CSV table of C-alpha atoms and ligand atoms in Angstrom, one decimal:
chain,number,residue,atom,x,y,z
A,42,MET,CA,-20.6,32.4,-10.0
A,43,LYS,CA,-17.1,33.7,-10.3
A,44,THR,CA,-14.5,31.2,-11.7
A,45,GLU,CA,-11.5,33.6,-11.3
A,46,THR,CA,-10.5,32.9,-14.9
A,47,ASN,CA,-10.7,35.0,-18.0
A,48,ILE,CA,-12.4,32.4,-20.1
A,49,ASP,CA,-15.2,33.6,-22.5
A,50,LEU,CA,-16.5,30.9,-24.7
A,51,THR,CA,-19.8,31.7,-26.4
A,52,SER,CA,-20.1,29.0,-29.0
A,53,LEU,CA,-18.4,25.9,-30.3
A,54,PRO,CA,-15.9,26.6,-33.1
A,55,VAL,CA,-17.0,26.1,-36.7
A,56,SER,CA,-14.5,23.3,-37.1
A,57,PHE,CA,-16.0,21.5,-34.0
A,58,GLN,CA,-14.9,17.8,-33.8
A,59,GLU,CA,-16.2,15.0,-31.7
A,60,GLY,CA,-13.7,13.4,-29.5
A,61,THR,CA,-12.9,11.4,-26.4
A,62,THR,CA,-10.4,11.5,-23.4
A,63,ALA,CA,-9.9,9.7,-20.2
A,64,TRP,CA,-8.2,10.6,-16.9
A,65,SER,CA,-7.6,9.0,-13.6
A,66,SER,CA,-7.6,11.2,-10.5
A,67,PRO,CA,-6.8,10.2,-6.9
A,68,SER,CA,-8.7,10.6,-3.6
A,69,ASN,CA,-6.9,12.5,-0.8
A,70,ILE,CA,-6.9,12.6,3.0
A,71,ALA,CA,-6.6,15.9,4.8
A,72,LEU,CA,-4.2,16.3,7.7
A,73,VAL,CA,-5.5,19.8,8.5
A,74,LYS,CA,-9.2,19.7,7.7
A,75,TYR,CA,-11.4,22.0,5.6
A,76,TRP,CA,-14.7,22.3,7.4
A,77,GLY,CA,-16.8,25.4,6.9
A,78,LYS,CA,-17.0,27.6,3.9
A,79,TYR,CA,-18.3,30.9,2.5
A,80,ASP,CA,-20.1,31.6,-0.8
A,81,ASN,CA,-18.5,30.4,-4.0
A,82,GLN,CA,-16.7,27.5,-2.3
A,83,ILE,CA,-14.3,29.8,-0.4
A,84,PRO,CA,-12.9,27.8,2.5
A,85,ALA,CA,-13.1,29.2,6.0
A,86,ASN,CA,-9.6,27.9,6.8
A,87,PRO,CA,-6.6,26.4,5.0
A,88,SER,CA,-6.2,22.7,4.6
A,89,ILE,CA,-3.5,20.3,3.6
A,90,SER,CA,-3.8,16.7,2.4
A,91,ILE,CA,-1.9,13.7,1.2
A,92,THR,CA,-2.8,12.8,-2.3
A,93,LEU,CA,-3.4,9.0,-2.4
A,94,SER,CA,-2.1,6.5,-4.8
A,95,GLU,CA,-4.4,3.5,-4.9
A,96,CYS,CA,-7.8,5.0,-4.3
A,97,HIS,CA,-8.7,6.8,-7.5
A,98,THR,CA,-11.5,7.4,-10.0
A,99,LYS,CA,-11.1,6.7,-13.7
A,100,THR,CA,-13.4,8.7,-16.0
A,101,GLU,CA,-13.7,8.7,-19.8
A,102,ILE,CA,-15.8,11.2,-21.6
A,103,SER,CA,-16.8,11.6,-25.2
A,104,TRP,CA,-18.3,14.7,-26.6
A,105,LYS,CA,-20.5,15.7,-29.6
A,106,LYS,CA,-22.8,18.5,-30.5
A,107,SER,CA,-26.2,18.6,-28.7
A,108,ASN,CA,-29.0,19.4,-31.1
A,109,SER,CA,-31.5,20.3,-28.5
A,110,GLY,CA,-30.1,23.7,-27.6
A,111,GLN,CA,-29.5,22.4,-24.1
A,112,PHE,CA,-26.5,20.7,-22.4
A,113,GLU,CA,-27.0,17.0,-22.3
A,114,ILE,CA,-25.1,14.4,-20.2
A,115,ASP,CA,-25.3,10.6,-20.0
A,116,PHE,CA,-23.4,9.6,-16.9
A,117,TYR,CA,-22.5,6.0,-16.2
A,118,PHE,CA,-21.0,4.8,-13.0
A,119,ASP,CA,-19.7,1.2,-13.1
A,120,GLY,CA,-21.6,0.7,-16.3
A,121,GLN,CA,-24.9,1.8,-14.9
A,122,LYS,CA,-26.6,5.0,-15.8
A,123,ASN,CA,-26.3,7.3,-12.8
A,124,GLU,CA,-28.9,10.2,-12.9
A,125,ALA,CA,-27.9,11.7,-9.6
A,126,PHE,CA,-24.2,12.2,-10.6
A,127,GLY,CA,-25.3,13.4,-14.1
A,128,THR,CA,-27.6,16.0,-12.6
A,129,LYS,CA,-24.8,17.2,-10.3
A,130,ILE,CA,-22.4,17.6,-13.2
A,131,LYS,CA,-25.0,19.3,-15.3
A,132,LYS,CA,-25.8,21.9,-12.5
A,133,PHE,CA,-22.1,22.5,-12.0
A,134,LEU,CA,-21.3,23.0,-15.7
A,135,GLU,CA,-24.3,25.1,-16.4
A,136,ALA,CA,-23.4,27.4,-13.5
A,137,LEU,CA,-19.9,28.2,-14.9
A,138,PRO,CA,-19.9,31.7,-16.2
A,139,ASN,CA,-18.6,32.6,-19.7
A,140,ARG,CA,-19.0,29.1,-21.0
A,141,GLU,CA,-22.2,29.6,-23.0
A,142,TYR,CA,-21.1,27.0,-25.5
A,143,ILE,CA,-22.0,24.3,-22.9
A,144,LYS,CA,-25.6,24.4,-24.1
A,145,ASP,CA,-24.5,23.1,-27.5
A,146,LEU,CA,-22.7,20.1,-26.0
A,147,HIS,CA,-23.6,16.5,-25.3
A,148,ILE,CA,-21.2,14.5,-23.0
A,149,THR,CA,-21.2,10.8,-22.3
A,150,ALA,CA,-19.2,9.9,-19.3
A,151,HIS,CA,-18.1,6.5,-17.9
A,152,SER,CA,-16.7,6.5,-14.5
A,153,SER,CA,-15.5,3.9,-11.9
A,154,ASN,CA,-13.6,3.9,-8.7
A,155,THR,CA,-10.7,1.6,-7.8
A,156,PHE,CA,-12.1,1.3,-4.3
A,157,PRO,CA,-15.4,-0.3,-3.5
A,158,HIS,CA,-18.4,2.0,-3.6
A,159,SER,CA,-19.6,0.6,-0.3
A,160,ALA,CA,-16.3,1.3,1.5
A,161,GLY,CA,-17.6,4.7,2.7
A,162,ILE,CA,-14.5,6.4,1.2
A,163,ALA,CA,-15.1,9.9,0.1
A,164,SER,CA,-15.3,9.7,-3.7
A,165,SER,CA,-16.2,13.3,-4.5
A,166,ALA,CA,-12.6,14.5,-4.5
A,167,SER,CA,-11.4,11.8,-7.0
A,168,GLY,CA,-14.7,11.7,-8.9
A,169,MET,CA,-15.1,15.5,-9.4
A,170,SER,CA,-11.4,16.1,-10.2
A,171,ALA,CA,-11.3,13.2,-12.7
A,172,PHE,CA,-14.4,14.7,-14.5
A,173,VAL,CA,-12.9,18.2,-14.5
A,174,LEU,CA,-9.6,17.0,-15.9
A,175,CYS,CA,-11.5,15.3,-18.8
A,176,PHE,CA,-13.6,18.4,-19.3
A,177,LEU,CA,-10.5,20.7,-19.5
A,178,GLU,CA,-8.8,18.2,-21.9
A,179,MET,CA,-11.9,18.5,-24.1
A,180,GLU,CA,-11.7,22.3,-24.1
A,181,LYS,CA,-8.0,21.9,-24.9
A,182,GLN,CA,-8.8,19.8,-27.9
A,183,VAL,CA,-11.9,21.7,-29.1
A,184,PHE,CA,-10.7,25.3,-28.5
A,185,GLY,CA,-7.0,24.9,-28.5
A,186,MET,CA,-6.7,26.4,-25.0
A,187,HIS,CA,-5.1,25.4,-21.6
A,188,GLU,CA,-1.9,24.5,-23.4
A,189,ASN,CA,0.3,25.7,-20.6
A,190,GLU,CA,0.6,22.7,-18.2
A,191,LYS,CA,0.8,24.8,-15.0
A,192,GLU,CA,-2.3,26.8,-16.0
A,193,PHE,CA,-4.1,23.6,-17.0
A,194,TYR,CA,-3.7,22.2,-13.5
A,195,ARG,CA,-4.5,25.5,-11.9
A,196,GLU,CA,-7.7,25.8,-13.8
A,197,ALA,CA,-8.4,22.1,-13.0
A,198,SER,CA,-8.0,23.0,-9.3
A,199,ILE,CA,-10.3,26.0,-9.5
A,200,LEU,CA,-13.1,24.1,-11.3
A,201,SER,CA,-12.6,21.0,-9.0
A,202,ARG,CA,-13.0,23.4,-6.0
A,203,LEU,CA,-16.3,24.7,-7.4
A,204,ALA,CA,-17.5,21.2,-7.9
A,205,SER,CA,-16.4,19.8,-4.5
A,206,GLY,CA,-14.0,21.8,-2.2
A,207,SER,CA,-11.5,19.0,-1.3
A,208,ALA,CA,-11.3,17.9,-5.0
A,209,SER,CA,-9.2,21.1,-5.6
A,210,ARG,CA,-6.3,19.3,-3.8
A,211,SER,CA,-6.5,16.1,-5.8
A,212,VAL,CA,-5.1,17.5,-9.0
A,213,TYR,CA,-1.6,17.6,-7.4
A,214,GLY,CA,0.5,14.7,-6.2
A,215,GLY,CA,2.4,14.6,-2.9
A,216,LEU,CA,1.1,17.0,-0.3
A,217,ALA,CA,-1.4,19.7,-1.6
A,218,SER,CA,-2.7,22.6,0.3
A,219,TRP,CA,-5.7,24.8,-0.4
A,220,GLY,CA,-6.7,28.0,1.4
A,221,GLN,CA,-4.8,31.1,2.2
A,222,SER,CA,-2.2,30.5,4.9
A,223,SER,CA,0.6,32.8,6.1
A,224,VAL,CA,3.0,29.8,6.3
A,225,ILE,CA,2.5,28.6,2.7
A,226,PRO,CA,3.9,31.0,0.1
A,227,GLY,CA,1.6,31.2,-3.0
A,228,SER,CA,-1.4,29.7,-1.1
A,229,SER,CA,-4.9,30.7,-2.2
A,230,ASP,CA,-8.5,30.3,-1.3
A,231,LEU,CA,-9.3,29.8,-5.0
A,232,TYR,CA,-7.1,26.8,-5.8
A,233,ALA,CA,-4.8,24.3,-4.3
A,234,THR,CA,-1.0,24.2,-4.8
A,235,GLN,CA,1.5,21.4,-4.3
A,236,TYR,CA,3.4,21.8,-1.1
A,237,GLN,CA,7.0,22.8,-2.0
A,238,GLY,CA,8.5,23.3,1.5
A,239,THR,CA,11.2,21.1,2.9
A,240,LEU,CA,10.2,17.9,4.6
A,241,HIS,CA,12.2,15.6,6.9
A,242,ALA,CA,12.7,12.2,5.3
A,243,ASP,CA,10.1,10.6,7.6
A,244,PHE,CA,7.4,12.6,5.9
A,245,LYS,CA,8.2,11.7,2.4
A,246,ASN,CA,6.0,9.0,1.0
A,247,LEU,CA,3.7,8.7,4.0
A,248,GLN,CA,1.6,5.6,4.1
A,249,ASP,CA,-2.1,5.4,4.7
A,250,SER,CA,-3.9,2.2,5.6
A,251,ILE,CA,-7.6,2.8,5.5
A,252,ILE,CA,-9.5,0.8,8.1
A,253,ILE,CA,-13.1,0.4,7.0
A,254,CYS,CA,-15.2,0.5,10.1
A,255,ASP,CA,-18.6,0.9,8.5
A,256,ARG,CA,-19.7,0.5,4.9
A,257,GLY,CA,-23.0,2.4,5.1
A,258,GLU,CA,-24.0,5.7,3.5
A,259,LYS,CA,-23.3,8.8,5.5
A,260,SER,CA,-26.2,10.1,7.5
A,261,VAL,CA,-25.2,13.8,6.9
A,262,SER,CA,-23.6,15.0,3.7
A,263,SER,CA,-20.4,17.2,3.8
A,264,ARG,CA,-22.4,20.0,2.2
A,265,ALA,CA,-24.8,20.0,5.1
A,266,GLY,CA,-21.9,19.7,7.6
A,267,HIS,CA,-20.1,22.7,6.2
A,268,GLY,CA,-23.4,24.6,6.4
A,269,LEU,CA,-23.8,23.8,10.1
A,270,MET,CA,-20.5,25.6,10.8
A,271,LYS,CA,-22.4,28.9,10.1
A,272,THR,CA,-24.3,28.6,13.4
A,273,ASN,CA,-21.7,26.6,15.4
A,274,PRO,CA,-20.7,28.8,18.3
A,275,TYR,CA,-17.1,27.4,18.2
A,276,ALA,CA,-16.6,28.0,14.5
A,277,GLN,CA,-14.5,31.2,14.6
A,278,ARG,CA,-12.1,29.7,17.2
A,279,ARG,CA,-11.9,26.5,15.1
A,280,PHE,CA,-10.9,28.5,11.9
A,281,GLU,CA,-8.1,30.2,13.9
A,282,HIS,CA,-7.1,26.9,15.4
A,283,ALA,CA,-6.7,25.4,11.8
A,284,HIS,CA,-4.3,28.2,11.0
A,285,GLU,CA,-2.3,27.5,14.1
A,286,ASN,CA,-2.3,23.7,13.5
A,287,MET,CA,-1.2,24.3,9.9
A,288,ALA,CA,1.9,26.3,11.1
A,289,ALA,CA,2.7,23.8,13.8
A,290,LEU,CA,2.2,20.8,11.5
A,291,LEU,CA,4.5,22.1,8.8
A,292,GLU,CA,7.1,22.9,11.4
A,293,SER,CA,6.9,19.3,12.8
A,294,MET,CA,7.3,17.9,9.2
A,295,ARG,CA,10.3,20.1,8.6
A,296,LYS,CA,12.0,19.2,11.8
A,297,GLY,CA,11.1,15.5,11.8
A,298,ASP,CA,9.1,15.7,15.0
A,299,TRP,CA,6.8,12.7,14.6
A,300,ASP,CA,5.2,12.9,18.1
A,301,LYS,CA,4.2,16.5,17.5
A,302,PHE,CA,2.9,15.7,14.0
A,303,ALA,CA,0.9,12.7,15.3
A,304,ALA,CA,-0.7,14.8,18.1
A,305,LEU,CA,-1.7,17.5,15.6
A,306,VAL,CA,-3.1,15.1,13.0
A,307,GLU,CA,-5.2,13.4,15.6
A,308,ASN,CA,-6.3,16.7,17.1
A,309,GLU,CA,-7.5,17.8,13.6
A,310,ALA,CA,-9.5,14.6,13.2
A,311,LEU,CA,-11.2,14.8,16.5
A,312,THR,CA,-11.8,18.5,16.2
A,313,LEU,CA,-13.6,17.9,12.9
A,314,HIS,CA,-15.8,15.3,14.6
A,315,GLY,CA,-16.1,17.5,17.7
A,316,MET,CA,-17.5,20.3,15.5
A,317,MET,CA,-20.1,17.9,14.2
A,318,MET,CA,-21.2,17.0,17.7
A,319,MET,CA,-21.3,20.7,18.6
A,320,SER,CA,-23.5,21.7,15.7
A,321,TYR,CA,-27.2,22.5,15.9
A,322,PRO,CA,-28.5,19.9,15.2
A,323,TRP,CA,-25.6,17.7,16.3
A,324,PHE,CA,-24.6,14.6,14.4
A,325,ILE,CA,-22.0,11.8,14.9
A,326,LEU,CA,-20.4,10.1,11.9
A,327,MET,CA,-18.1,7.8,14.0
A,328,LYS,CA,-19.4,4.3,14.6
A,329,PRO,CA,-18.9,2.1,17.7
A,330,LYS,CA,-16.2,0.2,15.6
A,331,THR,CA,-14.4,3.5,15.0
A,332,ILE,CA,-14.1,4.2,18.8
A,333,GLU,CA,-13.2,0.5,19.5
A,334,LEU,CA,-10.3,0.6,17.0
A,335,LEU,CA,-9.1,4.1,18.0
A,336,ASP,CA,-8.6,2.6,21.5
A,337,VAL,CA,-6.7,-0.4,20.0
A,338,ILE,CA,-4.4,2.0,18.1
A,339,LYS,CA,-3.8,4.1,21.1
A,340,SER,CA,-3.0,1.3,23.5
A,341,TYR,CA,-0.8,-0.6,21.1
A,342,ARG,CA,1.2,2.6,20.3
A,343,GLU,CA,1.6,3.3,24.1
A,344,LYS,CA,2.9,-0.3,24.5
A,345,THR,CA,5.2,-0.5,21.5
A,346,GLY,CA,6.1,3.1,20.6
A,347,ILE,CA,5.3,2.5,16.9
A,348,ARG,CA,5.2,5.7,15.0
A,349,MET,CA,1.6,5.7,13.6
A,350,CYS,CA,-1.3,8.0,14.0
A,351,PHE,CA,-4.9,8.2,12.9
A,352,THR,CA,-7.0,10.6,11.0
A,353,LEU,CA,-10.7,10.6,10.1
A,354,ASP,CA,-12.5,12.0,7.1
A,355,ALA,CA,-16.2,13.1,7.4
A,356,GLY,CA,-17.1,9.4,8.1
A,357,PRO,CA,-16.5,6.5,10.3
A,358,ASN,CA,-13.4,5.0,8.7
A,359,ILE,CA,-9.9,5.3,10.2
A,360,HIS,CA,-6.9,6.4,8.1
A,361,LEU,CA,-3.7,5.1,9.8
A,362,ILE,CA,-0.8,7.3,8.8
A,363,TYR,CA,2.8,6.2,9.3
A,364,PRO,CA,6.3,6.7,7.8
A,365,GLU,CA,7.4,4.2,5.2
A,366,SER,CA,10.2,3.1,7.6
A,367,GLU,CA,7.5,1.8,10.0
A,368,LYS,CA,5.7,-0.3,7.4
A,369,THR,CA,6.7,-3.8,8.5
A,370,LYS,CA,5.7,-3.1,12.1
A,371,VAL,CA,2.4,-1.4,11.2
A,372,LEU,CA,1.4,-4.2,8.9
A,373,GLU,CA,2.1,-6.7,11.6
A,374,PHE,CA,-0.1,-4.6,14.0
A,375,LEU,CA,-2.9,-4.5,11.5
A,376,LYS,CA,-2.7,-8.2,10.8
A,377,ASN,CA,-2.5,-9.3,14.5
A,378,GLU,CA,-4.5,-6.7,16.4
A,379,VAL,CA,-6.9,-5.0,14.0
A,380,GLU,CA,-8.1,-7.5,11.4
A,381,LYS,CA,-9.7,-9.7,14.0
A,382,HIS,CA,-12.2,-6.9,14.8
A,383,LEU,CA,-13.4,-6.6,11.2
A,384,PRO,CA,-14.9,-8.6,8.4
A,385,GLU,CA,-12.5,-9.8,5.7
A,386,ASN,CA,-10.9,-7.2,3.3
A,387,SER,CA,-11.6,-4.3,5.5
A,388,ILE,CA,-8.3,-2.6,5.1
A,389,ILE,CA,-7.1,-0.7,2.0
A,390,PHE,CA,-3.3,-0.2,1.9
A,391,ASP,CA,-2.6,3.2,0.3
A,392,LYS,CA,0.1,5.7,0.4
A,393,GLU,CA,1.1,9.1,-1.0
A,394,GLY,CA,0.8,9.2,-4.8
A,395,ASN,CA,1.8,11.3,-7.8
A,396,GLY,CA,-1.5,12.9,-8.7
A,397,PRO,CA,-3.8,12.5,-11.7
A,398,GLN,CA,-2.8,10.8,-14.9
A,399,LYS,CA,-4.1,11.2,-18.5
A,400,LEU,CA,-5.1,7.8,-19.8
A,401,LYS,CA,-6.3,8.7,-23.3
B,752,PMV,O1,-14.9,18.6,-0.2
B,752,PMV,P1,-16.1,18.4,0.6
B,752,PMV,O2,-17.1,19.5,0.5
B,752,PMV,O3,-16.7,17.0,0.5
B,752,PMV,O4,-15.6,18.5,2.2
B,752,PMV,C1,-14.8,17.5,2.7
B,752,PMV,C2,-14.2,18.0,4.0
B,752,PMV,C3,-13.4,16.9,4.7
B,752,PMV,O5,-13.1,15.8,3.9
B,752,PMV,C4,-14.0,16.5,6.0
B,752,PMV,C5,-12.0,17.6,5.1
B,752,PMV,C6,-11.1,17.8,4.0
B,752,PMV,O6,-10.4,18.8,4.1
B,752,PMV,O7,-11.0,17.0,3.1
């Protein structure tokens, strides 16, 4: 596996010291979606997301020397040993090239999310980026590397991408894009960058109210979904379409054209779910409640003209996106028109955030 870095670490330094660090890293919600990839986690099209503020993962790791000659990890999620996550991290770290020292390492990790596990919110972006940030912080302390802040975050984005594509965008606050795009200078398939282009005031500090329509486990993983794009007859057109939507979306955000922005964001969400339905075999991740509430959103917007739009992740939950200036009206809408369709505490009020934070 190629990491696109020049790191070559064969063994732990003679002066190796045990240590600990902790990071919190946010989830993100894509406006233009990544769906389909090539080998080595190279995306089939560019994507751009809002980094969230409230939904994040906190991870603390401590490290010491492993005496078994093998990498060892004890991974705890919410205080409970989690073998599945531990195995995922082990596979990911052992596959990194030029880091032979990993076999001499023992890591204990404790992780938790600020959002309920059962909320069906994608946690791999926040979870993987939080772990990677801890891991690079460890390398910084043990090997005295990654001192340059810009390079630290770039490496964090590269490694997060290798762990879980969309996690590459979580290491930057604001809007982050990943994947080569002719309309984003400096964009790359290997890592995300923070979006630096001009934005109309309406698109600064976007709000995201996450409406939990179903709390169940997903029936098809993102990994399987990406894989099905390989045989989807519409895939090539979709990849071109994502490039077109990216250009049009950024233009709408520069000009302050909310209606255009809303149309594009909703088109991206439904195209993602359309691709799922057009895969062989097909699958549907929306639930009846998702459809019911999309209808509620659409008719209320037609009636009132409120500036709000929806997007969907690879799951049934609705992200309602709106400018900060519409907050009072949207909260009233959620309280009066949406909450009655749902069990209590089914909405998470989130917004654009500043990115990861070192806790320790
Ligand atoms: O990062 P993955 O492999 O879990 O893929 C996630 C893809 C979407 O969430 C559906 C879209 C995106 O760009 O975040």
